[in-house]
PDB file of C-alpha atoms in Angstrom:
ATOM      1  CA  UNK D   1       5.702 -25.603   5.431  1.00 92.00           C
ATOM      2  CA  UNK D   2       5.848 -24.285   1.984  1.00 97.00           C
ATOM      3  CA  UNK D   3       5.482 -21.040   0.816  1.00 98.00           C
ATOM      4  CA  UNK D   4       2.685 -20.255  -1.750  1.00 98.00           C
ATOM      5  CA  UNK D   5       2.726 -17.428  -3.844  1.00 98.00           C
ATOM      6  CA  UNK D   6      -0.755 -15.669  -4.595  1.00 98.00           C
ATOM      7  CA  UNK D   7      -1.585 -12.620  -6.734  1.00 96.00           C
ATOM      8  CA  UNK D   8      -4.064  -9.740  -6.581  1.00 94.00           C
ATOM      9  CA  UNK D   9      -5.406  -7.794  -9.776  1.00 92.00           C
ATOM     10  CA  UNK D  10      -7.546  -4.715  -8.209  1.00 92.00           C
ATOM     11  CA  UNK D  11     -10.829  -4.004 -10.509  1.00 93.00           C
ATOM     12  CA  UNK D  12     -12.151  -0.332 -10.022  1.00 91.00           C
ATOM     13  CA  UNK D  13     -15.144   0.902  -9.476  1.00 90.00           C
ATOM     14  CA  UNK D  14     -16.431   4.203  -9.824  1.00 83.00           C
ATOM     15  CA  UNK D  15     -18.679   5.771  -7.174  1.00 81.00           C
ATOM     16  CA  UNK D  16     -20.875   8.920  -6.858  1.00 85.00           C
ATOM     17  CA  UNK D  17     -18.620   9.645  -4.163  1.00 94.00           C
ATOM     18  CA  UNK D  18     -17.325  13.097  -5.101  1.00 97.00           C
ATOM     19  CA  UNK D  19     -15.255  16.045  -2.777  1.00 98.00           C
ATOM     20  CA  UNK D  20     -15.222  19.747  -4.259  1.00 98.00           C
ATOM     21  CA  UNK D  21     -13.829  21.121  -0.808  1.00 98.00           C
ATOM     22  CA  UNK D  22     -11.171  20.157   2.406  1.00 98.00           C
ATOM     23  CA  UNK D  23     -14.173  19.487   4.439  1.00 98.00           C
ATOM     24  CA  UNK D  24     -15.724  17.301   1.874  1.00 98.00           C
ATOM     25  CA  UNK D  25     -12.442  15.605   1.127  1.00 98.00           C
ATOM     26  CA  UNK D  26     -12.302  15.166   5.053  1.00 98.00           C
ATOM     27  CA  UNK D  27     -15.942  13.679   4.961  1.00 98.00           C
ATOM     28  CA  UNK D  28     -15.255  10.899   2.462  1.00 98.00           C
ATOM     29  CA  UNK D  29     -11.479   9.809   4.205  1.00 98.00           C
ATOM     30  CA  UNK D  30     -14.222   9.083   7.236  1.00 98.00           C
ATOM     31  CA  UNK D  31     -16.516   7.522   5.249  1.00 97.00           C
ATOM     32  CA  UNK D  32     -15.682   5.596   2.256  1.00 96.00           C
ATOM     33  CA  UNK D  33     -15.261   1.936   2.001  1.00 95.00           C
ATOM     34  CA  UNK D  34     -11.672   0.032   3.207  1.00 95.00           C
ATOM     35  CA  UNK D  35     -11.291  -0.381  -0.452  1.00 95.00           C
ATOM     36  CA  UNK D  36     -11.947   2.668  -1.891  1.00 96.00           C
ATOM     37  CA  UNK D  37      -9.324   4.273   0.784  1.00 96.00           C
ATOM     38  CA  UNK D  38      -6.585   1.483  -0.064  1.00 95.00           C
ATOM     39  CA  UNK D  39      -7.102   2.283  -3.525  1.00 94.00           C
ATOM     40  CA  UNK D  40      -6.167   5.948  -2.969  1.00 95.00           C
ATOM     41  CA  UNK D  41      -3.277   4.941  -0.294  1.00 95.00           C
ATOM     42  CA  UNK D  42      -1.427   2.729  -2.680  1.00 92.00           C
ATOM     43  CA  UNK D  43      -2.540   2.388  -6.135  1.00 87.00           C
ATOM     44  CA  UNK D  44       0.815   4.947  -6.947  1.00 81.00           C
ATOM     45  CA  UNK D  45       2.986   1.472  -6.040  1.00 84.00           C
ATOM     46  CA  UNK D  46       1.232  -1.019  -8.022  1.00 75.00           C
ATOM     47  CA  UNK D  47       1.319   1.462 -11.184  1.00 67.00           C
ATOM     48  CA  UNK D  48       4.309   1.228 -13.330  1.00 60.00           C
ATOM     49  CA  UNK D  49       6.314   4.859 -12.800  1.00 56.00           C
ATOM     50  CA  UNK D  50       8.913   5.718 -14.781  1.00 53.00           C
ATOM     51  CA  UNK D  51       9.639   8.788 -12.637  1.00 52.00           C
ATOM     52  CA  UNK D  52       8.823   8.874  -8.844  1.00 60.00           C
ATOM     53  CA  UNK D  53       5.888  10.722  -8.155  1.00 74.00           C
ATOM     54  CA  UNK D  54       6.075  14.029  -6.215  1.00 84.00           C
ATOM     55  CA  UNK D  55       3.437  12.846  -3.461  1.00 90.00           C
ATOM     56  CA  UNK D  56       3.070   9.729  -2.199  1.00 90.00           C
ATOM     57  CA  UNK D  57      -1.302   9.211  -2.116  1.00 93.00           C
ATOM     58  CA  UNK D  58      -3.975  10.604  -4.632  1.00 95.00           C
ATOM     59  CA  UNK D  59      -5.381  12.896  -1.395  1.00 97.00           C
ATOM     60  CA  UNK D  60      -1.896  14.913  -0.958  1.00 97.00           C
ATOM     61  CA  UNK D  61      -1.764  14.885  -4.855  1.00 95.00           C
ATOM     62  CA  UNK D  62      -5.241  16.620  -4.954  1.00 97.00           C
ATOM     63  CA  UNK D  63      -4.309  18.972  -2.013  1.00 98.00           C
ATOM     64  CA  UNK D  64      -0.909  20.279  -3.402  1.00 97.00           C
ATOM     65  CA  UNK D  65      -2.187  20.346  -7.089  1.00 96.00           C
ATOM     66  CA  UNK D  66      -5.725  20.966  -6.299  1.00 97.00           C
ATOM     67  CA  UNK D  67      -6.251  23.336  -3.468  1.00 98.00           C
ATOM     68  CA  UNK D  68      -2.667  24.723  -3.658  1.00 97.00           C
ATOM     69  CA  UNK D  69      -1.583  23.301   0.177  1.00 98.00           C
ATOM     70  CA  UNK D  70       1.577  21.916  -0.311  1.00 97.00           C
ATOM     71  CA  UNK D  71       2.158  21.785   3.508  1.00 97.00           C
ATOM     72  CA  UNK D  72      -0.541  19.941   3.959  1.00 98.00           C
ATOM     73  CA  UNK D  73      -0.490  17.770   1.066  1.00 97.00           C
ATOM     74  CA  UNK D  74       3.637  17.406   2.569  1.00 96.00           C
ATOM     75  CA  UNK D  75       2.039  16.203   5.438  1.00 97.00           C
ATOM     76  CA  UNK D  76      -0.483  13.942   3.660  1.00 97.00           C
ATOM     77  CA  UNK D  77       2.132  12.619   1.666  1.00 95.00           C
ATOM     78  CA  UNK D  78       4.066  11.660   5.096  1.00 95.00           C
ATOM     79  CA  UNK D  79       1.335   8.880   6.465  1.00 96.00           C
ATOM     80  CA  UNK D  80       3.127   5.638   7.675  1.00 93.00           C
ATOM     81  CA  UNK D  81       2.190   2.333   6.057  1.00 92.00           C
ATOM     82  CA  UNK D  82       4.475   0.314   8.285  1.00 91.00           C
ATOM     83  CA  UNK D  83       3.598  -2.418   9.987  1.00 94.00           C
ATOM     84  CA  UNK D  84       0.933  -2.821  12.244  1.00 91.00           C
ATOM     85  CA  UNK D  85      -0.784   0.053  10.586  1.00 90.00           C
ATOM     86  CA  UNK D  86      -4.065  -1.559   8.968  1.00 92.00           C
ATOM     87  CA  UNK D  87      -6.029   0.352   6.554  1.00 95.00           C
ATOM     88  CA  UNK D  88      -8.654   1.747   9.223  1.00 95.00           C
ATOM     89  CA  UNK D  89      -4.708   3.165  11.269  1.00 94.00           C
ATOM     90  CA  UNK D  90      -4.029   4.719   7.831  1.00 96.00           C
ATOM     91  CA  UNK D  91      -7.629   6.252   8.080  1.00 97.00           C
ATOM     92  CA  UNK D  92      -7.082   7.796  11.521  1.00 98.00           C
ATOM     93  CA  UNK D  93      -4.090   9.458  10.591  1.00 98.00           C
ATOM     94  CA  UNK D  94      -5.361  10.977   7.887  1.00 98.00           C
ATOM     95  CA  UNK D  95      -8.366  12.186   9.348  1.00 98.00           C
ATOM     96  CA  UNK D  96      -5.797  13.488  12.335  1.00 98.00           C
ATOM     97  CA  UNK D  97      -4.001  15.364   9.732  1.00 98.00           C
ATOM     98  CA  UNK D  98      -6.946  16.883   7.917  1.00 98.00           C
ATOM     99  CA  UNK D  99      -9.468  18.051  10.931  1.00 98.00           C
ATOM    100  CA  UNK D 100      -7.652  20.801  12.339  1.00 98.00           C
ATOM    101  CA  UNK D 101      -7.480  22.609   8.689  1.00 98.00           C
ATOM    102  CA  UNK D 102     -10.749  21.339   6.766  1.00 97.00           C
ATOM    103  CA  UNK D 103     -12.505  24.494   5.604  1.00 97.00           C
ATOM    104  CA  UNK D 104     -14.057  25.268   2.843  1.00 98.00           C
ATOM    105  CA  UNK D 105     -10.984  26.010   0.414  1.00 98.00           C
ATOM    106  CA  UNK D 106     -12.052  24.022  -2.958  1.00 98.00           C
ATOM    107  CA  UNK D 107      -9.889  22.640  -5.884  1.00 98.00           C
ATOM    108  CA  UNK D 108      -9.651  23.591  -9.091  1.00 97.00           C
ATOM    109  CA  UNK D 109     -11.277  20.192  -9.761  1.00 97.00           C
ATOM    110  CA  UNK D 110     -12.916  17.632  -7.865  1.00 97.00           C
ATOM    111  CA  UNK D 111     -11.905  14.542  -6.122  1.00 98.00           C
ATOM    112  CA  UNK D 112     -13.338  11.763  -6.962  1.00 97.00           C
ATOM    113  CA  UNK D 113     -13.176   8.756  -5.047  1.00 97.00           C
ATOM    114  CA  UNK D 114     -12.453   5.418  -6.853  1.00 96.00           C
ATOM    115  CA  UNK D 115     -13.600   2.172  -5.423  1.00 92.00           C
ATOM    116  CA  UNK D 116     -11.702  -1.321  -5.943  1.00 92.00           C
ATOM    117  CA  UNK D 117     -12.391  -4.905  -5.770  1.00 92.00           C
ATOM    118  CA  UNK D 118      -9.227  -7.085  -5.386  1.00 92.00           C
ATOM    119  CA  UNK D 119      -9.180 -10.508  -7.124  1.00 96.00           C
ATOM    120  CA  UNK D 120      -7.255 -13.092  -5.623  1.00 97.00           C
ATOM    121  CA  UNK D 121      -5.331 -15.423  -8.067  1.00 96.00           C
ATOM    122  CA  UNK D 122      -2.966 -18.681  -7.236  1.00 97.00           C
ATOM    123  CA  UNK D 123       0.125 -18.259  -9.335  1.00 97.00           C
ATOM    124  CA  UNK D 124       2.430 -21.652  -9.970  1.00 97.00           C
ATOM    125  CA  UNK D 125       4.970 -20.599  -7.957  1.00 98.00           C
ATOM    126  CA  UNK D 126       5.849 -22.466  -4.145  1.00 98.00           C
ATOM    127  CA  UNK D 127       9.165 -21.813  -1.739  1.00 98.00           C
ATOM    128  CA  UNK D 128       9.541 -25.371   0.058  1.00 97.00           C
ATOM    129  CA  UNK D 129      13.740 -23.883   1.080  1.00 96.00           C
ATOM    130  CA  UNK D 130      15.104 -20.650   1.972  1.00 96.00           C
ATOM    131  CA  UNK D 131      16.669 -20.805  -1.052  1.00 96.00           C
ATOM    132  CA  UNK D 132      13.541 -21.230  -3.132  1.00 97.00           C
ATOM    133  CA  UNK D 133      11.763 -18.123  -1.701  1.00 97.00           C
ATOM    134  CA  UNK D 134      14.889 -15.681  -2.737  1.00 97.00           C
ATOM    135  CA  UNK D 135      15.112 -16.993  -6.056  1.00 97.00           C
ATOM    136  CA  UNK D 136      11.116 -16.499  -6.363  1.00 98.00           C
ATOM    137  CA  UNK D 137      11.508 -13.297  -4.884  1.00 98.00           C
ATOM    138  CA  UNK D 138      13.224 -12.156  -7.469  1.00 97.00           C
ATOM    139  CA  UNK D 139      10.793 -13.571 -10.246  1.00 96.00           C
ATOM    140  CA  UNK D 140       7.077 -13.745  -8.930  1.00 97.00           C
ATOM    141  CA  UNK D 141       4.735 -11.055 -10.614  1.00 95.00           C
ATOM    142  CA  UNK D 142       5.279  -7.649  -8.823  1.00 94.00           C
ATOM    143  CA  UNK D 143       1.904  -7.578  -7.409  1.00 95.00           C
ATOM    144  CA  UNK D 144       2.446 -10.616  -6.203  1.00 97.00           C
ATOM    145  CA  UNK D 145       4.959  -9.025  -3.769  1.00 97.00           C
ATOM    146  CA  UNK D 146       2.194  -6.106  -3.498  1.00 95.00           C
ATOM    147  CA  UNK D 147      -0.667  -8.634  -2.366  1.00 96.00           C
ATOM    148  CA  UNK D 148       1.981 -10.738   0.580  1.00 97.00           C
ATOM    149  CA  UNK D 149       3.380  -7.834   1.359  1.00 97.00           C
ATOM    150  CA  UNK D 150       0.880  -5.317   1.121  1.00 95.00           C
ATOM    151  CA  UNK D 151      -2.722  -6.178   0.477  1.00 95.00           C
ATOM    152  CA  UNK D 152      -3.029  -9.222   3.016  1.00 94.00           C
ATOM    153  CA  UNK D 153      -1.566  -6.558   5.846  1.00 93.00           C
ATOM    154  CA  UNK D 154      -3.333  -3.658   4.882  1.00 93.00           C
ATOM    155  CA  UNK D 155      -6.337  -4.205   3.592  1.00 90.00           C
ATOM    156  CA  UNK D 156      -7.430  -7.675   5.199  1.00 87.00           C
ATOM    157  CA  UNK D 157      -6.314  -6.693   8.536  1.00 84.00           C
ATOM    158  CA  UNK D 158      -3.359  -9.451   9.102  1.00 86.00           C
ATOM    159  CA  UNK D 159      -0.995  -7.844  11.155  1.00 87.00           C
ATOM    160  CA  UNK D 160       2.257  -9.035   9.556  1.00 96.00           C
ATOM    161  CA  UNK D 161       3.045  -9.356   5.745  1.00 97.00           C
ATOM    162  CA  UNK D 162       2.880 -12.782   5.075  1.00 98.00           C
ATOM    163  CA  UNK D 163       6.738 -12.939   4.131  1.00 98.00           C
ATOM    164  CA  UNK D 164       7.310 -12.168   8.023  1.00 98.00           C
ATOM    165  CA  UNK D 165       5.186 -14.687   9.292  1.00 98.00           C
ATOM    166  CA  UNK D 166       6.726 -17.379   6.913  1.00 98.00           C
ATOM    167  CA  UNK D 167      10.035 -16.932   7.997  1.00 98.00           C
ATOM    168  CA  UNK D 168       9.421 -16.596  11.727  1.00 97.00           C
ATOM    169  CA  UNK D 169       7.249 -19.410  12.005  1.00 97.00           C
ATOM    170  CA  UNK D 170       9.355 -21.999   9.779  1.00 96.00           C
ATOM    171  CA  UNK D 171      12.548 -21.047  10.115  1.00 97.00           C
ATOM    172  CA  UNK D 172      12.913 -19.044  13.589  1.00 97.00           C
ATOM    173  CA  UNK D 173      14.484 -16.348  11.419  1.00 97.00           C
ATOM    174  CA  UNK D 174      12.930 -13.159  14.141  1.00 97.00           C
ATOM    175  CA  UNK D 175      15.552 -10.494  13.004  1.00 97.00           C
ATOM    176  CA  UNK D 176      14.869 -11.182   9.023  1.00 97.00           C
ATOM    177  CA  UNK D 177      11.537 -11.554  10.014  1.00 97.00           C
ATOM    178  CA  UNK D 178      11.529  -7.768  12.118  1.00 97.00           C
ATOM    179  CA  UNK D 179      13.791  -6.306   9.275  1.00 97.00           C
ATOM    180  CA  UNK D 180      11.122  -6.482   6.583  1.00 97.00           C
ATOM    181  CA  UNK D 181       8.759  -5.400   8.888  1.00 96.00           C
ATOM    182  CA  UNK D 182      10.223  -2.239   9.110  1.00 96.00           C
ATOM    183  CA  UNK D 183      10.008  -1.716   5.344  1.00 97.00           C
ATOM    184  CA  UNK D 184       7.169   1.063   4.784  1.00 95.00           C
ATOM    185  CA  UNK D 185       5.225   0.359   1.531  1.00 93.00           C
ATOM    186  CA  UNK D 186       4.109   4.017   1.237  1.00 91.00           C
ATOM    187  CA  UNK D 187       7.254   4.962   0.797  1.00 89.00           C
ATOM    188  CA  UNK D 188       7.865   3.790  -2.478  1.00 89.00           C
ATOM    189  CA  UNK D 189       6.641   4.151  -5.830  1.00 84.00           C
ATOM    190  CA  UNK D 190       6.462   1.343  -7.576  1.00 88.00           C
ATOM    191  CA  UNK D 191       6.506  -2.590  -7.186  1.00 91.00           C
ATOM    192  CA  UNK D 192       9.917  -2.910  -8.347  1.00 92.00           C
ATOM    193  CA  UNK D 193      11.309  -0.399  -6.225  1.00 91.00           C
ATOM    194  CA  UNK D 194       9.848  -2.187  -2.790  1.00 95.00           C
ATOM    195  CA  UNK D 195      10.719  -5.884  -4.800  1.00 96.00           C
ATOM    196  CA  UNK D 196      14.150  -4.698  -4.273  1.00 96.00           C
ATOM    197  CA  UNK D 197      14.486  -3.114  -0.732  1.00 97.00           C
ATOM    198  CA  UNK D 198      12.960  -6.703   0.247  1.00 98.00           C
ATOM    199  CA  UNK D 199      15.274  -8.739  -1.745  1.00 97.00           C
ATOM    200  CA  UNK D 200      18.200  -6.181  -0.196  1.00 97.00           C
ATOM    201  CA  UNK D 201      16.979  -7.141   2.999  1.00 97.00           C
ATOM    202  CA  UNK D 202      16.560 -10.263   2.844  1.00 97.00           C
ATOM    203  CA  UNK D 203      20.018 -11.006   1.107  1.00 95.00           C
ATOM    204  CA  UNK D 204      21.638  -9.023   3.886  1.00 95.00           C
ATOM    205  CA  UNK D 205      20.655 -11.630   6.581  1.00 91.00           C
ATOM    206  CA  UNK D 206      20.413 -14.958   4.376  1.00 90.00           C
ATOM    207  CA  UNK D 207      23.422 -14.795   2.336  1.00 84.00           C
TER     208      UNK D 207
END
């Protein structure tokens, strides 16, 4: 079975949806949409960086720069987006991280919680060989990368980035298969950078 490549562009949309303290910030992790919480998890990858950024998510950003925590926002900065997490594991850890300490401490400035809407575009590009998929690797849009191996995981509750699954079920290919899956997305900070731990990967086993 082929391989086809899809793309995600992520529209935002602004809600009323607005912390001023720990506790509040606390209240809207628990609350907010899927979306709006992917959107703070791992918009930091799909933006272009030019230097890496010194926390990892927009809620350790606000608590280090913000409220001045930078053990905590350490700690925020530390949440695992490896696989099986799905957005609503990402959610729990958070919310693990932040109940002991939310108090009332405030930040300079406010949070302010950004929604998304992701929409889903087919790009000309198909793998029908082993061969095919590491040369398009290499070439397909960056967040095309972000949406198989990201997005589809993450936010729509997959399991497995679709990469993974390809290989494993075509090809038999378990240990390439289990190598990417131990690739954390939140751990780097832009597309490029995880384009290129996958392509490292996968030319480790397949060349």
């Amino acid at each position: 079975m082929s391989f086809k490549f899809y793309t995600a562009y992520y529209v935002s949309t602004y809600s009323r949806r607005r912390a001023r303290t720990l506790r509040e910030l606390l209240d809207g992790i628990k609350t907010v949409d899927r979306n709006t919480l992917f959107h703070h998890l791992f918009h930091t990858i799909r933006a272009k960086h030019l230097l890496p950024p010194r926390y990892t998510n927009d809620f350790a950003r606000w608590v280090g720069e913000e409220v001045g925590d930078e053990e905590l926002a350490a700690s925020l900065s530390d949440v695992s987006g490896a696989e099986p997490a799905t957005i609503e594991d990402i959610r729990q850890e958070l919310v693990s991280i932040l109940e002991p300490v939310a108090d009332e401490r405030r930040g300079r400035s406010e949070f302010v919680f950004v929604g998304m809407e992701p929409v889903v575009v087919e790009t000309k590009y198909v793998a029908h060989t082993l061969a095919d998929f590491l040369d398009l690797i290499e070439m397909v849009p960056g967040e095309s990368i972000i949406y198989h191996f990201v997005t589809r995981r993450i936010l729509e509750g997959v399991g497995r980035n679709d990469f993974s699954i390809w290989l494993e079920k075509n090809f038999g290919l378990t240990e390439v298969a289990d190598a990417l899956s131990r690739i954390d997305p939140l751990m780097y900070n832009s597309e490029e950078a995880l384009r290129e731990s996958i392509l490292t990967t996968l030319k480790r086993w397949l060349l």
